[in-house]
Amino acid sequence: MRRKKKDLRRDQFVDTIEKVLKWGLSHRDRAITIVVGIIAAVVIGYSLLTPKENFNPQAELILFQGKELIGMGKFDEAEQLLRYLVQNFGTTSSGARGHYYLGIICSATGRYNDAIKEFDLFLSSIKKSYFLRPSAYIGRGSAREMIGDLEGAYEDYKKAAESNTPVSPIARLQMGRVAGALGRYEEAKEILQKLSEENKGTVIGDDALLFLGYLEAKLPSD
């Protein structure tokens, strides 16, 4: 049976996620490093998979240029372009998505409160998006985590985990880790154990086992 082109593109997207994780999860100095790496994969994959609704050619071109600049690490130039986009084409789909990428930039440059605001604007504007909505929850959760709002971060990771998308395992990993940080050790252990069993031999599965090891080291001995 021949596979649909859409299915093949989604497989390529998942493969991109996996490759980025191999880099991101090896740099655990800050949680945001992982998330920015994940979102970088979404930047690549989303443009291949999403049909254009409320399409405006000029706005879409500006959004494309902004994403390209993000990919090159030129955050100042990208932000200037995306600010123009959301101010002048805010009613278009491209303008609404601009807030998502502004959230990425703010997170990557340490402006976590601004990142939360941008992800809020995106989530309130785009009610349906297979990849970007759960990814925005992960991005907002990470920003909340960085300002110490662990409960808020947990809830965002939970929403992303329930999305049944390729980023769901990533969100479950973060959810389990934060549950442990909140002192909910049994819940964290259950999440991470199940995740490791369901993803044996993968980056996600291996990292779930690693976090389980950290968790068990914190548990009081009998």
CSV table of C-alpha atoms in Angstrom, one decimal:
chain,number,residue,atom,x,y,z
A,1,MET,CA,0.0,0.0,0.0
A,2,ARG,CA,1.3,3.4,-1.0
A,3,ARG,CA,1.7,5.9,1.8
A,4,LYS,CA,0.2,9.3,1.6
A,5,LYS,CA,2.6,12.2,1.2
A,6,LYS,CA,1.1,13.8,4.3
A,7,ASP,CA,2.1,10.7,6.3
A,8,LEU,CA,5.6,10.7,4.9
A,9,ARG,CA,6.0,14.4,5.8
A,10,ARG,CA,4.8,13.7,9.4
A,11,ASP,CA,7.3,10.9,9.6
A,12,GLN,CA,10.0,13.3,8.5
A,13,PHE,CA,8.8,15.8,11.2
A,14,VAL,CA,9.0,13.2,13.9
A,15,ASP,CA,12.5,12.2,12.8
A,16,THR,CA,13.5,15.9,13.0
A,17,ILE,CA,12.1,16.0,16.5
A,18,GLU,CA,14.2,13.0,17.5
A,19,LYS,CA,17.4,14.4,16.0
A,20,VAL,CA,17.0,17.7,17.8
A,21,LEU,CA,16.3,15.9,21.1
A,22,LYS,CA,19.6,14.0,20.8
A,23,TRP,CA,21.3,17.4,20.9
A,24,GLY,CA,19.0,19.2,23.3
A,25,LEU,CA,18.7,16.5,26.0
A,26,SER,CA,22.5,16.3,26.2
A,27,HIS,CA,22.7,19.9,27.3
A,28,ARG,CA,20.7,19.8,30.6
A,29,ASP,CA,22.1,22.9,32.2
A,30,ARG,CA,18.8,24.7,31.9
A,31,ALA,CA,15.4,23.4,31.0
A,32,ILE,CA,14.9,26.1,28.4
A,33,THR,CA,17.7,24.7,26.3
A,34,ILE,CA,15.7,21.5,25.8
A,35,VAL,CA,12.6,23.4,24.8
A,36,VAL,CA,14.2,25.8,22.4
A,37,GLY,CA,15.8,22.8,20.7
A,38,ILE,CA,12.4,21.1,20.4
A,39,ILE,CA,10.7,24.3,19.1
A,40,ALA,CA,13.4,24.6,16.5
A,41,ALA,CA,12.3,21.3,15.1
A,42,VAL,CA,8.7,22.5,15.2
A,43,VAL,CA,9.7,25.6,13.2
A,44,ILE,CA,11.0,23.3,10.5
A,45,GLY,CA,8.3,20.8,10.5
A,46,TYR,CA,5.3,23.1,10.9
A,47,SER,CA,5.9,24.9,7.6
A,48,LEU,CA,5.8,21.6,5.8
A,49,LEU,CA,2.6,20.3,7.2
A,50,THR,CA,0.2,23.1,7.9
A,51,PRO,CA,-2.4,24.2,5.3
A,52,LYS,CA,-2.6,28.0,5.0
A,53,GLU,CA,-5.9,29.5,6.4
A,54,ASN,CA,-6.7,33.2,6.1
A,55,PHE,CA,-3.7,33.4,3.8
A,56,ASN,CA,-2.1,36.7,3.1
A,57,PRO,CA,1.0,36.4,0.8
A,58,GLN,CA,2.8,39.4,2.3
A,59,ALA,CA,2.2,38.3,5.9
A,60,GLU,CA,3.3,34.8,5.1
A,61,LEU,CA,6.5,36.0,3.5
A,62,ILE,CA,7.3,38.1,6.6
A,63,LEU,CA,6.6,35.1,8.8
A,64,PHE,CA,8.8,32.9,6.7
A,65,GLN,CA,11.7,35.4,6.8
A,66,GLY,CA,11.3,35.7,10.6
A,67,LYS,CA,11.5,31.9,11.0
A,68,GLU,CA,14.6,31.8,8.8
A,69,LEU,CA,16.3,34.4,11.0
A,70,ILE,CA,15.4,32.4,14.1
A,71,GLY,CA,17.0,29.4,12.6
A,72,MET,CA,20.2,31.4,12.0
A,73,GLY,CA,20.2,32.6,15.6
A,74,LYS,CA,19.6,36.3,14.5
A,75,PHE,CA,17.0,36.9,17.2
A,76,ASP,CA,17.2,40.8,17.1
A,77,GLU,CA,16.4,40.9,13.4
A,78,ALA,CA,13.8,38.2,13.7
A,79,GLU,CA,12.0,40.0,16.5
A,80,GLN,CA,12.0,43.3,14.7
A,81,LEU,CA,10.4,41.6,11.6
A,82,LEU,CA,7.9,39.7,13.7
A,83,ARG,CA,6.9,42.8,15.7
A,84,TYR,CA,6.1,44.5,12.4
A,85,LEU,CA,4.1,41.4,11.4
A,86,VAL,CA,1.9,41.2,14.5
A,87,GLN,CA,1.3,45.0,14.5
A,88,ASN,CA,0.3,45.2,10.8
A,89,PHE,CA,-1.1,41.8,10.0
A,90,GLY,CA,-2.5,40.7,13.4
A,91,THR,CA,-5.8,39.6,12.0
A,92,THR,CA,-4.2,37.1,9.7
A,93,SER,CA,-3.2,33.5,10.5
A,94,SER,CA,0.4,34.5,9.8
A,95,GLY,CA,0.1,37.4,12.3
A,96,ALA,CA,-1.3,35.2,15.0
A,97,ARG,CA,1.4,32.6,14.5
A,98,GLY,CA,3.9,35.5,14.8
A,99,HIS,CA,3.2,35.6,18.5
A,100,TYR,CA,4.3,31.9,18.8
A,101,TYR,CA,7.7,32.7,17.3
A,102,LEU,CA,8.1,35.9,19.4
A,103,GLY,CA,7.6,33.6,22.4
A,104,ILE,CA,10.5,31.5,21.2
A,105,ILE,CA,12.7,34.5,20.8
A,106,CYS,CA,11.8,35.9,24.3
A,107,SER,CA,12.4,32.5,25.9
A,108,ALA,CA,15.8,32.1,24.1
A,109,THR,CA,16.9,35.6,25.2
A,110,GLY,CA,15.8,35.1,28.9
A,111,ARG,CA,12.7,37.3,28.8
A,112,TYR,CA,10.4,34.8,30.3
A,113,ASN,CA,7.5,37.0,31.3
A,114,ASP,CA,7.4,38.4,27.8
A,115,ALA,CA,7.5,34.9,26.4
A,116,ILE,CA,4.5,33.9,28.5
A,117,LYS,CA,2.6,37.0,27.2
A,118,GLU,CA,3.4,36.0,23.6
A,119,PHE,CA,2.4,32.4,24.0
A,120,ASP,CA,-0.8,33.6,25.7
A,121,LEU,CA,-1.6,35.8,22.7
A,122,PHE,CA,-0.9,32.9,20.3
A,123,LEU,CA,-3.0,30.4,22.3
A,124,SER,CA,-6.0,32.9,22.5
A,125,SER,CA,-5.8,33.5,18.7
A,126,ILE,CA,-5.2,30.1,17.3
A,127,LYS,CA,-7.7,27.6,18.7
A,128,LYS,CA,-6.7,24.6,16.5
A,129,SER,CA,-3.2,23.7,15.5
A,130,TYR,CA,-1.9,20.2,15.5
A,131,PHE,CA,1.7,21.1,16.3
A,132,LEU,CA,1.9,24.7,17.4
A,133,ARG,CA,-0.7,24.7,20.2
A,134,PRO,CA,1.0,21.8,22.2
A,135,SER,CA,4.4,23.3,21.4
A,136,ALA,CA,3.2,26.7,22.7
A,137,TYR,CA,2.1,25.0,25.9
A,138,ILE,CA,5.6,23.5,26.3
A,139,GLY,CA,7.2,26.8,25.6
A,140,ARG,CA,5.0,28.7,28.0
A,141,GLY,CA,5.5,25.9,30.6
A,142,SER,CA,9.2,26.2,30.3
A,143,ALA,CA,9.1,30.0,30.7
A,144,ARG,CA,6.9,29.6,33.8
A,145,GLU,CA,9.3,27.1,35.2
A,146,MET,CA,12.2,29.5,34.7
A,147,ILE,CA,10.4,32.2,36.8
A,148,GLY,CA,9.6,29.7,39.5
A,149,ASP,CA,6.0,29.0,38.7
A,150,LEU,CA,6.3,25.2,38.9
A,151,GLU,CA,2.5,24.6,39.3
A,152,GLY,CA,1.8,26.7,36.2
A,153,ALA,CA,4.5,24.9,34.3
A,154,TYR,CA,3.1,21.5,35.3
A,155,GLU,CA,-0.4,22.4,34.0
A,156,ASP,CA,1.0,23.6,30.7
A,157,TYR,CA,3.1,20.4,30.2
A,158,LYS,CA,0.0,18.4,31.1
A,159,LYS,CA,-2.1,20.1,28.4
A,160,ALA,CA,0.7,19.4,25.8
A,161,ALA,CA,1.0,15.8,27.1
A,162,GLU,CA,-2.7,15.2,26.4
A,163,SER,CA,-2.5,16.5,22.8
A,164,ASN,CA,-1.7,13.1,21.3
A,165,THR,CA,0.9,14.6,19.0
A,166,PRO,CA,4.6,13.9,18.3
A,167,VAL,CA,5.5,16.4,21.1
A,168,SER,CA,3.3,14.6,23.7
A,169,PRO,CA,6.2,12.4,25.0
A,170,ILE,CA,8.4,15.5,25.4
A,171,ALA,CA,5.7,17.1,27.5
A,172,ARG,CA,5.2,14.0,29.6
A,173,LEU,CA,8.9,14.0,30.3
A,174,GLN,CA,8.8,17.6,31.4
A,175,MET,CA,5.6,16.9,33.4
A,176,GLY,CA,7.2,14.0,35.3
A,177,ARG,CA,10.4,16.0,36.0
A,178,VAL,CA,8.4,19.0,37.4
A,179,ALA,CA,6.1,16.7,39.5
A,180,GLY,CA,9.3,15.5,41.1
A,181,ALA,CA,10.5,19.1,41.7
A,182,LEU,CA,7.2,19.8,43.4
A,183,GLY,CA,7.8,16.9,45.7
A,184,ARG,CA,5.1,14.7,44.2
A,185,TYR,CA,7.5,11.8,44.0
A,186,GLU,CA,5.0,9.0,43.5
A,187,GLU,CA,3.3,10.8,40.7
A,188,ALA,CA,6.6,11.7,39.0
A,189,LYS,CA,7.8,8.1,39.3
A,190,GLU,CA,4.6,6.7,37.7
A,191,ILE,CA,4.8,9.2,34.8
A,192,LEU,CA,8.5,8.6,34.1
A,193,GLN,CA,8.4,4.8,34.6
A,194,LYS,CA,5.5,4.5,32.1
A,195,LEU,CA,7.2,6.8,29.6
A,196,SER,CA,10.5,4.8,29.8
A,197,GLU,CA,8.6,1.5,29.2
A,198,GLU,CA,6.7,2.9,26.2
A,199,ASN,CA,9.8,4.5,24.6
A,200,LYS,CA,12.5,1.9,25.1
A,201,GLY,CA,15.6,2.5,23.1
A,202,THR,CA,14.8,6.1,22.3
A,203,VAL,CA,16.1,9.4,23.5
A,204,ILE,CA,12.9,10.1,25.4
A,205,GLY,CA,13.0,6.6,27.0
A,206,ASP,CA,16.6,7.0,28.0
A,207,ASP,CA,16.1,10.4,29.5
A,208,ALA,CA,13.0,9.2,31.4
A,209,LEU,CA,15.3,6.6,33.0
A,210,LEU,CA,17.8,9.3,33.8
A,211,PHE,CA,15.3,11.4,35.6
A,212,LEU,CA,14.0,8.4,37.4
A,213,GLY,CA,17.5,7.9,38.7
A,214,TYR,CA,17.6,11.5,40.0
A,215,LEU,CA,14.2,11.0,41.6
A,216,GLU,CA,15.2,7.8,43.4
A,217,ALA,CA,18.3,9.5,44.8
A,218,LYS,CA,16.0,12.0,46.4
A,219,LEU,CA,13.6,9.5,47.9
A,220,PRO,CA,14.0,8.8,51.6
A,221,SER,CA,15.5,5.3,52.3
A,222,ASP,CA,13.4,2.8,54.3
